[in-house]
Coordinates of C-alpha atoms and ligand atoms in Angstrom, one line a residue:
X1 CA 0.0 0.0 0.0
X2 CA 1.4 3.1 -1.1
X3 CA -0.1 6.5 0.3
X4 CA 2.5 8.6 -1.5
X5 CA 1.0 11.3 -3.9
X6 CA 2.1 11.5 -7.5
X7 CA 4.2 14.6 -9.0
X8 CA 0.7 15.2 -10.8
X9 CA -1.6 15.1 -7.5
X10 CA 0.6 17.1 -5.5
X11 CA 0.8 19.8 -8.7
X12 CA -3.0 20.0 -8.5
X13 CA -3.5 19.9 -4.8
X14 CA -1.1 23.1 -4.8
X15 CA -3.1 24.5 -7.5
X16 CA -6.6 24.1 -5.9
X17 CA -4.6 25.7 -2.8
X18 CA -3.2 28.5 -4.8
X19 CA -6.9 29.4 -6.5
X20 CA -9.1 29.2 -3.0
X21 CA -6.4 31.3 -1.2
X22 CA -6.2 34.0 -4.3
X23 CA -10.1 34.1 -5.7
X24 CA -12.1 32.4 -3.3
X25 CA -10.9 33.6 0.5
X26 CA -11.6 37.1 -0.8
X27 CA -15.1 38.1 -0.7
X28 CA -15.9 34.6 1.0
X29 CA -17.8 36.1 3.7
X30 CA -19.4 39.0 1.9
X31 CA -20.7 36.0 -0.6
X32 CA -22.0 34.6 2.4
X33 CA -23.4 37.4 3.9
X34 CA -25.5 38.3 0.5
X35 CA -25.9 34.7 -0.4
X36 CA -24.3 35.5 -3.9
X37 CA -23.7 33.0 -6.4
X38 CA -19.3 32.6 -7.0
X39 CA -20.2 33.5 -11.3
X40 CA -16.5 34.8 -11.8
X41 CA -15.0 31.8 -9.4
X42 CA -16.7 29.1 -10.8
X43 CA -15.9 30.3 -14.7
X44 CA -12.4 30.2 -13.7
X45 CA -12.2 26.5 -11.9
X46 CA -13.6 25.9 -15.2
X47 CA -10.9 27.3 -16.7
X48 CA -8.8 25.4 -14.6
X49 CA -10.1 22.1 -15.3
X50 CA -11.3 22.1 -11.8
X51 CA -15.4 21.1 -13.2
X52 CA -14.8 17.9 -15.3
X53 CA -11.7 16.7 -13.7
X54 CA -11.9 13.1 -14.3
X55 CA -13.8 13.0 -18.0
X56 CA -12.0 12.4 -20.7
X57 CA -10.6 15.2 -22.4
X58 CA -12.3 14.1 -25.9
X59 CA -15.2 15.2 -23.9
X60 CA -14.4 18.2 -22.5
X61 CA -12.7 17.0 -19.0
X62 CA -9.4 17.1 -17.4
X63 CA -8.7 13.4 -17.3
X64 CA -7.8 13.0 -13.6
X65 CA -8.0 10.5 -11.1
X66 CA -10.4 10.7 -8.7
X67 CA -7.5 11.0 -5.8
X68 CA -6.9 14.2 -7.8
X69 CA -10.7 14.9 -7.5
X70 CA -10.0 14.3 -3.8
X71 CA -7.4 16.9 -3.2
X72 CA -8.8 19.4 -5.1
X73 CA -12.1 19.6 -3.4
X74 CA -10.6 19.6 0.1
X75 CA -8.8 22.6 -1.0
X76 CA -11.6 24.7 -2.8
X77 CA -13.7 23.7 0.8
X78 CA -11.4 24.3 3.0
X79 CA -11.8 28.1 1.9
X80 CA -15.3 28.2 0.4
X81 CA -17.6 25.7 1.0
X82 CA -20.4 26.8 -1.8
X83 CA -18.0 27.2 -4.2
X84 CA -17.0 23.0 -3.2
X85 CA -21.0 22.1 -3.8
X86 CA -21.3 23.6 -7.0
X87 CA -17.6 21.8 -8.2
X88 CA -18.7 18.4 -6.6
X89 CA -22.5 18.8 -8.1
X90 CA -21.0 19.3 -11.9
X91 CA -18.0 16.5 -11.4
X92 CA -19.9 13.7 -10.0
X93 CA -23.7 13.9 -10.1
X94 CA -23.6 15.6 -14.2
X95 CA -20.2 15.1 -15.4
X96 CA -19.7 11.5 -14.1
X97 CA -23.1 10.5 -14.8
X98 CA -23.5 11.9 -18.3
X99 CA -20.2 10.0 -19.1
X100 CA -20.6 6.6 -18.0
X101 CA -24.6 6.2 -19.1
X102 CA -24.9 8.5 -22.0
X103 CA -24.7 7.9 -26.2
X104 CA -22.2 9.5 -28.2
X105 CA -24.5 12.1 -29.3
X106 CA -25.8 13.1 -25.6
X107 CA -21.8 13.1 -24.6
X108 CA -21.1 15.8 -27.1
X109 CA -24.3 18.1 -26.8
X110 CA -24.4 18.2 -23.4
X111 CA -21.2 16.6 -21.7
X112 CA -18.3 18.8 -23.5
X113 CA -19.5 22.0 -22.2
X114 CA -20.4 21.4 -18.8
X115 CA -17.3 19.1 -18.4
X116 CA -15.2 22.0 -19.7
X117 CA -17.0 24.6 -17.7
X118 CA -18.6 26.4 -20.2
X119 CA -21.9 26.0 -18.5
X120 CA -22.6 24.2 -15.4
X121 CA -25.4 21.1 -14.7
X122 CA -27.7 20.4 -12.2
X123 CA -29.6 17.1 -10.8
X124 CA -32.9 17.0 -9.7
X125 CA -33.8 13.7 -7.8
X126 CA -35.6 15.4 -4.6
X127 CA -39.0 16.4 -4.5
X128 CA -41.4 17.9 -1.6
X129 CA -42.4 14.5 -0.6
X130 CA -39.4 12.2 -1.6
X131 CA -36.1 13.3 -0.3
X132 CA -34.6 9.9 1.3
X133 CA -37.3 7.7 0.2
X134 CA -36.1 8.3 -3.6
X135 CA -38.1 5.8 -4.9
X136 CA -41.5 7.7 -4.5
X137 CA -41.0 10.2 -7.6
X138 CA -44.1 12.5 -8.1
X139 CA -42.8 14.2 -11.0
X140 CA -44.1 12.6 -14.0
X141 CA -42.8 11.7 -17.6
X142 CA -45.9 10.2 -19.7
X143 CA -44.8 8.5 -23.0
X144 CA -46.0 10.1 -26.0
X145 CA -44.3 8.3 -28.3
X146 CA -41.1 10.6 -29.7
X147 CA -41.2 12.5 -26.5
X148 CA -42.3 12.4 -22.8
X149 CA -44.4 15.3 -20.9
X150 CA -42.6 16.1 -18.1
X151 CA -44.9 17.3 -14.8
X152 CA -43.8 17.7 -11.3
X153 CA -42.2 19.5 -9.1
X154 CA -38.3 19.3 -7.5
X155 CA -37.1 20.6 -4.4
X156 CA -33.8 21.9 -2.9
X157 CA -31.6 21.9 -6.5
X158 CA -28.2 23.0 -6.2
X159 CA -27.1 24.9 -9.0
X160 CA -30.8 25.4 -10.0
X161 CA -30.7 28.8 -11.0
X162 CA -28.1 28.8 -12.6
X163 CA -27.3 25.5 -14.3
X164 CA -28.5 25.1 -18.2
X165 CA -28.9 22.1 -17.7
X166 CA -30.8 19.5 -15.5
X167 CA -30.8 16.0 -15.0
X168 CA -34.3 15.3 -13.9
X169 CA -35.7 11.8 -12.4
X170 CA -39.2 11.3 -13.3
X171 CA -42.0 8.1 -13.0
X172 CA -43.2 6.9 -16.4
X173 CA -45.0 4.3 -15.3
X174 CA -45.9 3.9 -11.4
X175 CA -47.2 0.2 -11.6
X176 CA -43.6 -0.7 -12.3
X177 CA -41.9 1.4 -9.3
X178 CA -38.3 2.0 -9.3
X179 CA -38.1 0.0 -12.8
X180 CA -40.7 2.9 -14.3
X181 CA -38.5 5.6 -13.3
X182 CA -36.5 7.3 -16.1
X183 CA -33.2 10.3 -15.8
X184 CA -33.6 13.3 -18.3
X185 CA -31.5 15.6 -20.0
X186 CA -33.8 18.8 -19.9
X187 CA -32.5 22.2 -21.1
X188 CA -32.9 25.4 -19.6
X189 CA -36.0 27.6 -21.1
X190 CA -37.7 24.9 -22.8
X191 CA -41.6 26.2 -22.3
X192 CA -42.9 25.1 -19.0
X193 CA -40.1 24.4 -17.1
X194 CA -39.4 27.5 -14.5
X195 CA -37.2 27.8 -11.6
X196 CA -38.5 28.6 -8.4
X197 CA -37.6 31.1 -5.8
X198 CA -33.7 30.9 -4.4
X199 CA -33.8 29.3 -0.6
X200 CA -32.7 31.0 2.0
X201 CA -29.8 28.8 3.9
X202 CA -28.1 28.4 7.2
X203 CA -25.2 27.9 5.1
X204 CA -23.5 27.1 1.6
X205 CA -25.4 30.4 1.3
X206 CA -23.1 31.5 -1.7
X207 CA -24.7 28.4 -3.5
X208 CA -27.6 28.9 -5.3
X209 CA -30.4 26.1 -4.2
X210 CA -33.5 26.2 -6.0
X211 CA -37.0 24.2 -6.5
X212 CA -37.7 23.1 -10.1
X213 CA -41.3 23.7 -11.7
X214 CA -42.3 21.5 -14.5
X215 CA -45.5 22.0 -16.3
X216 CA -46.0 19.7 -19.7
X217 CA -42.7 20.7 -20.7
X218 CA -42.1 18.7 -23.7
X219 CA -38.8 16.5 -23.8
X220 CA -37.9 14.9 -26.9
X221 CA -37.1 11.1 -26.1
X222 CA -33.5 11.5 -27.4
X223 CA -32.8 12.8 -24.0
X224 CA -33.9 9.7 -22.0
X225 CA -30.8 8.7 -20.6
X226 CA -30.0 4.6 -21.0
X227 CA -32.7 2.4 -21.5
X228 CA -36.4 2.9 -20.5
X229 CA -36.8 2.2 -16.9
X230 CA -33.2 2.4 -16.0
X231 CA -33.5 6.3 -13.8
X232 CA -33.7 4.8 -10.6
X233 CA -30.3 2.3 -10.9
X234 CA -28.5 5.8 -12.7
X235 CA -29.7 8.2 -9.7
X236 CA -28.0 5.5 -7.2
X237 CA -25.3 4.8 -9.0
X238 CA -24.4 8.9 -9.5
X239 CA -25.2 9.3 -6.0
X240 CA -22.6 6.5 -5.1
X241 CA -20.0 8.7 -6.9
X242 CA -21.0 11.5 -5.7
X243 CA -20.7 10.8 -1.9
X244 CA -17.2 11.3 -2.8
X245 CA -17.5 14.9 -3.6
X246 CA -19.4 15.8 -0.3
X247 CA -17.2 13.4 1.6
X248 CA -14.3 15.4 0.3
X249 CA -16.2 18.8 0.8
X250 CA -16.4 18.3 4.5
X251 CA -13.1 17.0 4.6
X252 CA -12.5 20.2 3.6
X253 CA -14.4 22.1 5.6
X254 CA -13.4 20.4 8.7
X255 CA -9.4 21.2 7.7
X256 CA -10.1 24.5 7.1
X257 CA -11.6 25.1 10.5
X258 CA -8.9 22.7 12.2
X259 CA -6.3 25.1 10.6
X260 CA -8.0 28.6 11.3
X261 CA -8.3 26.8 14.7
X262 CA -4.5 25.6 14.9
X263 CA -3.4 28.7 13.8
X264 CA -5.4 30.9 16.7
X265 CA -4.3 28.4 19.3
X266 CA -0.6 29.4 18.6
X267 CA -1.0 33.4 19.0
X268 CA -3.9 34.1 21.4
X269 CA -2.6 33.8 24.9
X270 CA -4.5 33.3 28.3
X271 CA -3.2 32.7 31.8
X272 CA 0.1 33.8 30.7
X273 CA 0.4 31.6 28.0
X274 CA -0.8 30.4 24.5
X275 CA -3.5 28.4 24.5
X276 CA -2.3 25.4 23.0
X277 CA -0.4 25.2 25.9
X278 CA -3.7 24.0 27.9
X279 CA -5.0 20.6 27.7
X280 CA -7.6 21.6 27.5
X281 CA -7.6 23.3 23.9
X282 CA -4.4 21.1 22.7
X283 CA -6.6 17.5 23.3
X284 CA -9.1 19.3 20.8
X285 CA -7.0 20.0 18.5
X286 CA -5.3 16.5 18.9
X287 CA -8.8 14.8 18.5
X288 CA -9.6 16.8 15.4
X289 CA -5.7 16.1 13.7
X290 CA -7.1 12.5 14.1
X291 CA -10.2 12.3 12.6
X292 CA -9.3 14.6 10.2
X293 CA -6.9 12.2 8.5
X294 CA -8.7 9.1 9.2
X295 CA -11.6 10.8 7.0
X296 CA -8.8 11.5 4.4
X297 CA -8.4 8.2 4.9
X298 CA -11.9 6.6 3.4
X299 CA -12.0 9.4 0.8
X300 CA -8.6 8.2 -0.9
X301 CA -10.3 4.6 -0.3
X302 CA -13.1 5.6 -1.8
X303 CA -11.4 7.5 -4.6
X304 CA -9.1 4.6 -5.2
X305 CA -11.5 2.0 -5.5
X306 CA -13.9 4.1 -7.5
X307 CA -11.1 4.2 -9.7
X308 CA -10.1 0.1 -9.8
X309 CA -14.0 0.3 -11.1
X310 CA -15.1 -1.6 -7.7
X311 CA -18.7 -1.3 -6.4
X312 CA -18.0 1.6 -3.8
X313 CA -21.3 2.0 -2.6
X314 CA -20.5 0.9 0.7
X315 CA -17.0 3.0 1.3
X316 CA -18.4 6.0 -0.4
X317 CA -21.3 6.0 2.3
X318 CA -18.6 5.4 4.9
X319 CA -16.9 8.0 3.4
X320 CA -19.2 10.7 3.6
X321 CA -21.0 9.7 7.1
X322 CA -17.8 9.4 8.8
X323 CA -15.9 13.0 7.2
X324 CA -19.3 14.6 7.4
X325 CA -19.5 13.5 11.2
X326 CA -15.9 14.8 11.5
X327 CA -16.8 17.9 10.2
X328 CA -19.7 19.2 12.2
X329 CA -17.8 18.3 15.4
X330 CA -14.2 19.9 14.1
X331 CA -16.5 23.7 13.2
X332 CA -18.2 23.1 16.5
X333 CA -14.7 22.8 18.7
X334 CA -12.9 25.4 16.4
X335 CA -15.5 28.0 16.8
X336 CA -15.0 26.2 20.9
X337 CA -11.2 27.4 20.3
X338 CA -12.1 30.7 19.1
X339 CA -14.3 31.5 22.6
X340 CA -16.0 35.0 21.5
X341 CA -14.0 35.3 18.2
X342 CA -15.9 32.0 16.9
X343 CA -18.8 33.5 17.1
X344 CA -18.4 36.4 14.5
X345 CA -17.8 36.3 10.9
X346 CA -14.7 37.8 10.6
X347 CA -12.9 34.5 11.9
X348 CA -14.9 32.2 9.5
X349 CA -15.5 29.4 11.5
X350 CA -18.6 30.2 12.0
X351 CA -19.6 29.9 8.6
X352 CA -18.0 27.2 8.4
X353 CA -20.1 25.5 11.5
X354 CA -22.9 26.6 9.5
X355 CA -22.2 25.0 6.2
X356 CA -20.7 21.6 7.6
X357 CA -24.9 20.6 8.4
X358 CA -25.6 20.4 4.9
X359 CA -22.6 17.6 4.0
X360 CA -24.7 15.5 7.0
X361 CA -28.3 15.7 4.8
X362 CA -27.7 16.1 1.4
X363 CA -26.9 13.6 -1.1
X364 CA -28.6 11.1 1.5
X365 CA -29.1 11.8 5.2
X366 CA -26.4 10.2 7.5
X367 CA -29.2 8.1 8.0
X368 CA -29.6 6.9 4.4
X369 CA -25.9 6.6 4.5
X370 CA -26.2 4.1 7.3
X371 CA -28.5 2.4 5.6
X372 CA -26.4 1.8 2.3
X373 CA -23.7 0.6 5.1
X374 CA -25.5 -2.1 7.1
X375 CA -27.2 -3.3 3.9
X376 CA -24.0 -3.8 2.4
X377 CA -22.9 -5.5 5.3
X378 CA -25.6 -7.9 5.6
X379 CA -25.0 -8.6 2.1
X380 CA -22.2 -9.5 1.7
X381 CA -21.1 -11.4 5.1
Ligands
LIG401 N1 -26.1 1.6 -5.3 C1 -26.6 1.0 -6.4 N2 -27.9 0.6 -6.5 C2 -28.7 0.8 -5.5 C3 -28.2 1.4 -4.3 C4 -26.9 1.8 -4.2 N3 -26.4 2.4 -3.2 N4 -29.3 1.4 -3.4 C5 -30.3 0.8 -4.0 N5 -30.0 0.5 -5.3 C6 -30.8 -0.2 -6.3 C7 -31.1 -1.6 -5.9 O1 -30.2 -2.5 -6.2 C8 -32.5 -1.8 -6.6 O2 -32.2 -2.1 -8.0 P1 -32.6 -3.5 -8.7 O3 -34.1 -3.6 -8.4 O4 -32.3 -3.3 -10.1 O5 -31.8 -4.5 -8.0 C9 -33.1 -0.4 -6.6 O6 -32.0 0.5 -6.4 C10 -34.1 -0.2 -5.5 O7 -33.5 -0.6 -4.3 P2 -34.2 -0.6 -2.9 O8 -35.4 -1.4 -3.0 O9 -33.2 -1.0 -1.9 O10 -34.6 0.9 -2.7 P3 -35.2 1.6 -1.4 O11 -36.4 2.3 -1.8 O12 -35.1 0.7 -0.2 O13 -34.1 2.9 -1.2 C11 -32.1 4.0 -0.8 C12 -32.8 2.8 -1.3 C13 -30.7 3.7 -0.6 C14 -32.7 4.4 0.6 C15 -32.3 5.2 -1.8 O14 -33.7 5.6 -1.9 C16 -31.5 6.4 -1.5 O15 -30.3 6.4 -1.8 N6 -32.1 7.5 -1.0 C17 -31.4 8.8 -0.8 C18 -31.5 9.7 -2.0 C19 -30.5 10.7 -2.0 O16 -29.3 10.5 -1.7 N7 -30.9 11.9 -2.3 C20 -30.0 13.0 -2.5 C21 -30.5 13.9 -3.5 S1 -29.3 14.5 -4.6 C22 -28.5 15.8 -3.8 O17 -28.7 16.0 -2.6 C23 -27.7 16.6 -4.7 C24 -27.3 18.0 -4.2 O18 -28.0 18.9 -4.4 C25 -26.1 18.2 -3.5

């Protein structure tokens, strides 16, 4: 077992570090604070390769690893959380998704310019009344022979505002369950499909999170992805990839509060001496060193195995349950660390408390996660 990092994922690590300390630290708060959408960041990771990383350059993408993937996203969340969602929403839920599933013709329409950044992708699984329970889509796709009618409604988008376009998961024929549920390509502005007001967040607030409103929006059958029936084994397998881009994200997050807090423990003094110089704070910090790198830890696993083309629904849960865990208890001792300085915006972690909830609900609850787990478990012991 070799846990060295290659010439070419250290080179990209340093990169992701170099853009998040140059474009995104700046204005991170103020983002926050107006809940405005990173436009001239996120043109530029794509510029950088940073929103196709590991699709094939024929289609647009970097061609990375997903170790690569890894890195980088610690790095852009470390600084700015919202700017991580939008990178891990396009990589792994489109990006990877569109890749692996779609025909040539879909690939080069729709993958080659939101793998290259040119426009950014969306995917719309959630609804009002089906969030975990995936399986009970309301939104509707009838079959009208060279095209469905898409009706329904989706909740709690990333990216919905400002994607072009959305992967939407719709029933086409309830009597058949999961196997009547079809995934969509649908483009912004096609008549009757409108976006819905932006939500207000406790945090990722400079991500833009949207419900979907579709109302017989016409969509030609060309952009049915795989065969008919097949939208409910794409959403999971996408989501299994994907729990490696939120693992990673509060991986991030919770480094980037261990360091702000590292960092503050070494200058501010009390009873006569720096703070890490009490147990009291120096345990912490020694508690969150640890799980820090054991989360690293699944997410290379993860990566790795992703990679090998092994089934990693089971790490990539364990993944993101464990570093999403280990990030909402690292914001909630560094903000600790920070006594009255924590608690105002100026220091960060408090944002940073706020946005490490999210990596604990979305892209399956820690609940769902556990379930993936212990089924997995049962299955194959
Ligand atoms: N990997 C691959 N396939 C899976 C799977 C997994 N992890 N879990 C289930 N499946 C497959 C099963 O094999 C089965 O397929 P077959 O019939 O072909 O064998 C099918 O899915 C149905 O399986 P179940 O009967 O087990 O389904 P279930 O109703 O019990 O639910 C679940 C399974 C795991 C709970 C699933 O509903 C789930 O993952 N829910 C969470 C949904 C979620 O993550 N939503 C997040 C929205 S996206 C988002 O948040 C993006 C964002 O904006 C950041």
């Amino acid at each position: 077992m070799n846990f060295n990092l290659s010439e070419e994922q250290l080179m990209i690590q340093q990169a992701a570090r170099d853009f998040a300390q140059t474009e995104l630290l700046p204005g991170v708060i103020e983002r926050d604070n107006a809940q405005k959408f990173p436009h001239e960041q996120v043109k530029k990771m794509g510029e950088l390769g940073l929103l196709g990383m590991m699709v094939d350059p024929k289609y647009g993408g970097a061609g990375m690893d997903s170790v690569s993937y890894v890195l980088a996203m610690e790095e852009i969340a470390k600084v700015d959380a919202s700017a991580a969602v939008v990178m891990s929403v396009n990589n792994s839920l489109v990006c990877a998704g569109l890749e692996k599933y779609c025909n040539e013709e879909q690939k080069m329409k729709y993958l080659k310019p939101l793998a290259s950044g040119e426009v950014i992708g969306a995917f719309a699984l959630s609804e009002p009344e089906a969030g975990s329970d995936a399986t009970s889509q309301q939104t509707t796709a009838v079959d009208k022979g060279d095209h469905y009618i898409l009706n329904g409604t989706k909740n709690w988008i990333t990216n919905g505002g400002t994607a072009t376009y959305y992967i939407v998961i719709a029933q086409t024929d309830p009597e058949k369950k999961h196997k009547g549920i079809n995934a969509f390509i649908v483009e912004k502005g096609w008549p009757g499909f409108e976006i819905g007001p932006k939500e207000d967040k406790l945090g990722i607030r400079g991500s833009d999170t949207h419900s979907l409103l579709f109302t017989d929006v016409k969509v030609p059958k060309e952009n049915r992805i795989g065969e008919d029936g097949f939208g409910f084994n794409f959403a999971m397998a996408v989501l299994n990839g994907g729990r490696i881009g939120i693992a990673s994200q509060a991986l991030g997050i919770a480094s980037g509060a261990y360091e702000l807090a590292l960092k503050y423990a070494k200058t501010r003094k009390a009873f006569k001496t720096e703070i890490i110089n009490h147990q009291a704070i120096a345990f912490k910090l020694a508690d969150m060193a640890t799980s820090i790198t054991a989360a690293r830890m699944l997410c290379f696993k993860a990566a790795v195995e992703k990679d090998e083309g092994k089934d990693i629904s089971e790490i990539g849960a364990m993944a993101k349950l464990y570093s999403s865990q280990v990030a909402m208890d690292t914001t909630i001792e560094a903000v600790q660390i920070h006594g009255g300085y924590g608690y105002v915006k100026e220091y960060h972690v408090e944002r940073m408390m706020r946005d490490a909830k999210i990596t604990q609900i979305y892209e399956g609850t820690s609940e769902i996660q556990r379930i993936v787990i212990s089924r997995s478990i049962a299955k194959n012991s």
